[in-house]
PDB file of C-alpha atoms in Angstrom:
ATOM      1  CA  UNK A   1     177.950  16.050   4.110  1.00  0.00           C
ATOM      2  CA  UNK A   2     181.659  15.043   3.848  1.00  0.00           C
ATOM      3  CA  UNK A   3     182.605  18.680   2.981  1.00  0.00           C
ATOM      4  CA  UNK A   4     180.856  19.913   6.171  1.00  0.00           C
ATOM      5  CA  UNK A   5     182.853  17.462   8.266  1.00  0.00           C
ATOM      6  CA  UNK A   6     186.216  18.523   6.632  1.00  0.00           C
ATOM      7  CA  UNK A   7     185.266  22.252   7.046  1.00  0.00           C
ATOM      8  CA  UNK A   8     184.428  21.736  10.763  1.00  0.00           C
ATOM      9  CA  UNK A   9     187.660  19.788  11.382  1.00  0.00           C
ATOM     10  CA  UNK A  10     189.728  22.510   9.576  1.00  0.00           C
ATOM     11  CA  UNK A  11     187.997  25.367  11.528  1.00  0.00           C
ATOM     12  CA  UNK A  12     188.720  23.506  14.818  1.00  0.00           C
ATOM     13  CA  UNK A  13     192.360  23.064  13.916  1.00  0.00           C
ATOM     14  CA  UNK A  14     192.547  26.730  12.911  1.00  0.00           C
ATOM     15  CA  UNK A  15     191.278  27.782  16.331  1.00  0.00           C
ATOM     16  CA  UNK A  16     193.791  25.462  17.953  1.00  0.00           C
ATOM     17  CA  UNK A  17     196.563  27.279  16.183  1.00  0.00           C
ATOM     18  CA  UNK A  18     195.168  30.587  17.425  1.00  0.00           C
ATOM     19  CA  UNK A  19     194.900  29.061  20.943  1.00  0.00           C
ATOM     20  CA  UNK A  20     198.469  27.747  20.815  1.00  0.00           C
ATOM     21  CA  UNK A  21     199.800  31.086  19.829  1.00  0.00           C
ATOM     22  CA  UNK A  22     197.858  32.865  22.487  1.00  0.00           C
ATOM     23  CA  UNK A  23     199.650  30.845  25.244  1.00  0.00           C
ATOM     24  CA  UNK A  24     202.793  32.288  26.855  1.00  0.00           C
ATOM     25  CA  UNK A  25     205.657  29.987  25.910  1.00  0.00           C
ATOM     26  CA  UNK A  26     206.533  27.815  22.968  1.00  0.00           C
ATOM     27  CA  UNK A  27     203.539  25.659  22.335  1.00  0.00           C
ATOM     28  CA  UNK A  28     202.453  24.092  18.992  1.00  0.00           C
ATOM     29  CA  UNK A  29     198.845  23.204  18.103  1.00  0.00           C
ATOM     30  CA  UNK A  30     199.433  19.478  18.328  1.00  0.00           C
ATOM     31  CA  UNK A  31     200.367  20.005  22.090  1.00  0.00           C
ATOM     32  CA  UNK A  32     196.771  21.005  22.838  1.00  0.00           C
ATOM     33  CA  UNK A  33     193.808  18.432  23.389  1.00  0.00           C
ATOM     34  CA  UNK A  34     191.708  18.190  20.335  1.00  0.00           C
ATOM     35  CA  UNK A  35     188.643  16.961  22.251  1.00  0.00           C
ATOM     36  CA  UNK A  36     189.161  19.713  24.841  1.00  0.00           C
ATOM     37  CA  UNK A  37     189.212  22.214  22.082  1.00  0.00           C
ATOM     38  CA  UNK A  38     186.042  20.953  20.624  1.00  0.00           C
ATOM     39  CA  UNK A  39     184.290  21.175  23.957  1.00  0.00           C
ATOM     40  CA  UNK A  40     185.510  24.778  24.628  1.00  0.00           C
ATOM     41  CA  UNK A  41     184.356  25.721  21.116  1.00  0.00           C
ATOM     42  CA  UNK A  42     180.915  24.152  21.717  1.00  0.00           C
ATOM     43  CA  UNK A  43     180.723  25.938  25.060  1.00  0.00           C
ATOM     44  CA  UNK A  44     181.420  29.210  23.418  1.00  0.00           C
ATOM     45  CA  UNK A  45     178.962  28.650  20.473  1.00  0.00           C
ATOM     46  CA  UNK A  46     176.183  27.480  22.789  1.00  0.00           C
ATOM     47  CA  UNK A  47     176.483  30.693  24.902  1.00  0.00           C
ATOM     48  CA  UNK A  48     176.786  33.288  22.075  1.00  0.00           C
ATOM     49  CA  UNK A  49     173.207  33.507  21.150  1.00  0.00           C
ATOM     50  CA  UNK A  50     172.310  34.896  24.680  1.00  0.00           C
ATOM     51  CA  UNK A  51     175.271  37.291  24.709  1.00  0.00           C
ATOM     52  CA  UNK A  52     174.962  40.872  23.612  1.00  0.00           C
ATOM     53  CA  UNK A  53     177.169  41.861  20.596  1.00  0.00           C
ATOM     54  CA  UNK A  54     179.337  44.190  22.853  1.00  0.00           C
ATOM     55  CA  UNK A  55     180.245  41.210  25.001  1.00  0.00           C
ATOM     56  CA  UNK A  56     181.704  39.114  22.225  1.00  0.00           C
ATOM     57  CA  UNK A  57     185.274  40.359  22.591  1.00  0.00           C
ATOM     58  CA  UNK A  58     185.199  39.377  26.323  1.00  0.00           C
ATOM     59  CA  UNK A  59     183.825  35.975  25.539  1.00  0.00           C
ATOM     60  CA  UNK A  60     186.555  35.439  22.971  1.00  0.00           C
ATOM     61  CA  UNK A  61     189.271  36.649  25.303  1.00  0.00           C
ATOM     62  CA  UNK A  62     187.961  34.182  28.024  1.00  0.00           C
ATOM     63  CA  UNK A  63     187.966  31.440  25.309  1.00  0.00           C
ATOM     64  CA  UNK A  64     191.573  32.001  24.445  1.00  0.00           C
ATOM     65  CA  UNK A  65     192.513  32.215  28.162  1.00  0.00           C
ATOM     66  CA  UNK A  66     191.091  28.673  28.657  1.00  0.00           C
ATOM     67  CA  UNK A  67     193.695  27.381  26.195  1.00  0.00           C
ATOM     68  CA  UNK A  68     196.104  26.719  29.162  1.00  0.00           C
ATOM     69  CA  UNK A  69     193.723  24.052  30.319  1.00  0.00           C
ATOM     70  CA  UNK A  70     194.162  22.112  27.010  1.00  0.00           C
ATOM     71  CA  UNK A  71     197.923  21.682  27.240  1.00  0.00           C
ATOM     72  CA  UNK A  72     198.875  18.015  26.936  1.00  0.00           C
ATOM     73  CA  UNK A  73     201.700  16.520  29.057  1.00  0.00           C
ATOM     74  CA  UNK A  74     204.935  16.052  27.104  1.00  0.00           C
ATOM     75  CA  UNK A  75     205.593  12.768  25.451  1.00  0.00           C
ATOM     76  CA  UNK A  76     207.832  10.306  27.250  1.00  0.00           C
ATOM     77  CA  UNK A  77     210.822   8.885  25.625  1.00  0.00           C
ATOM     78  CA  UNK A  78     210.634   5.489  24.048  1.00  0.00           C
ATOM     79  CA  UNK A  79     212.073   2.578  26.117  1.00  0.00           C
ATOM     80  CA  UNK A  80     213.272   0.738  23.061  1.00  0.00           C
ATOM     81  CA  UNK A  81     213.931   1.569  19.446  1.00  0.00           C
ATOM     82  CA  UNK A  82     211.228   1.294  16.898  1.00  0.00           C
ATOM     83  CA  UNK A  83     211.372  -1.724  14.627  1.00  0.00           C
ATOM     84  CA  UNK A  84     209.357  -3.162  11.791  1.00  0.00           C
ATOM     85  CA  UNK A  85     207.978  -6.606  12.604  1.00  0.00           C
ATOM     86  CA  UNK A  86     207.822  -9.349  10.072  1.00  0.00           C
ATOM     87  CA  UNK A  87     204.199  -9.983   9.010  1.00  0.00           C
ATOM     88  CA  UNK A  88     203.175 -13.547   9.503  1.00  0.00           C
ATOM     89  CA  UNK A  89     201.395 -15.451   6.887  1.00  0.00           C
ATOM     90  CA  UNK A  90     197.787 -16.609   7.606  1.00  0.00           C
ATOM     91  CA  UNK A  91     198.545 -19.955   6.103  1.00  0.00           C
ATOM     92  CA  UNK A  92     201.463 -22.364   6.977  1.00  0.00           C
ATOM     93  CA  UNK A  93     204.186 -22.765   4.441  1.00  0.00           C
ATOM     94  CA  UNK A  94     204.286 -26.076   2.664  1.00  0.00           C
ATOM     95  CA  UNK A  95     207.972 -27.163   2.045  1.00  0.00           C
ATOM     96  CA  UNK A  96     207.521 -29.854  -0.428  1.00  0.00           C
ATOM     97  CA  UNK A  97     204.693 -29.283  -2.891  1.00  0.00           C
ATOM     98  CA  UNK A  98     203.400 -32.424  -4.510  1.00  0.00           C
ATOM     99  CA  UNK A  99     202.687 -30.886  -7.898  1.00  0.00           C
ATOM    100  CA  UNK A 100     206.339 -29.698  -8.424  1.00  0.00           C
ATOM    101  CA  UNK A 101     207.752 -33.338  -9.043  1.00  0.00           C
TER     102      UNK A 101
END
């Protein structure tokens, strides 16, 4: 069960790599939408049983041409520097413990 999920995830990521390299320009796989890639893969898989074997290359070519729709917008710059915040204690600190006298 877990192996099936991991295998599916890795196959989707592999297709995202192929889709990113099929795009014109310098795109990396993490610049594509994961959920969009999943929906495109499902659309392809749902339609393949009704397609003739000779039409498969055309379907795959159309699949990779849809990769341009999956491009994510570039990340915006941070407005402030990252910082590590101090974790607050759940309980208040007691300054003068009665048992330490």
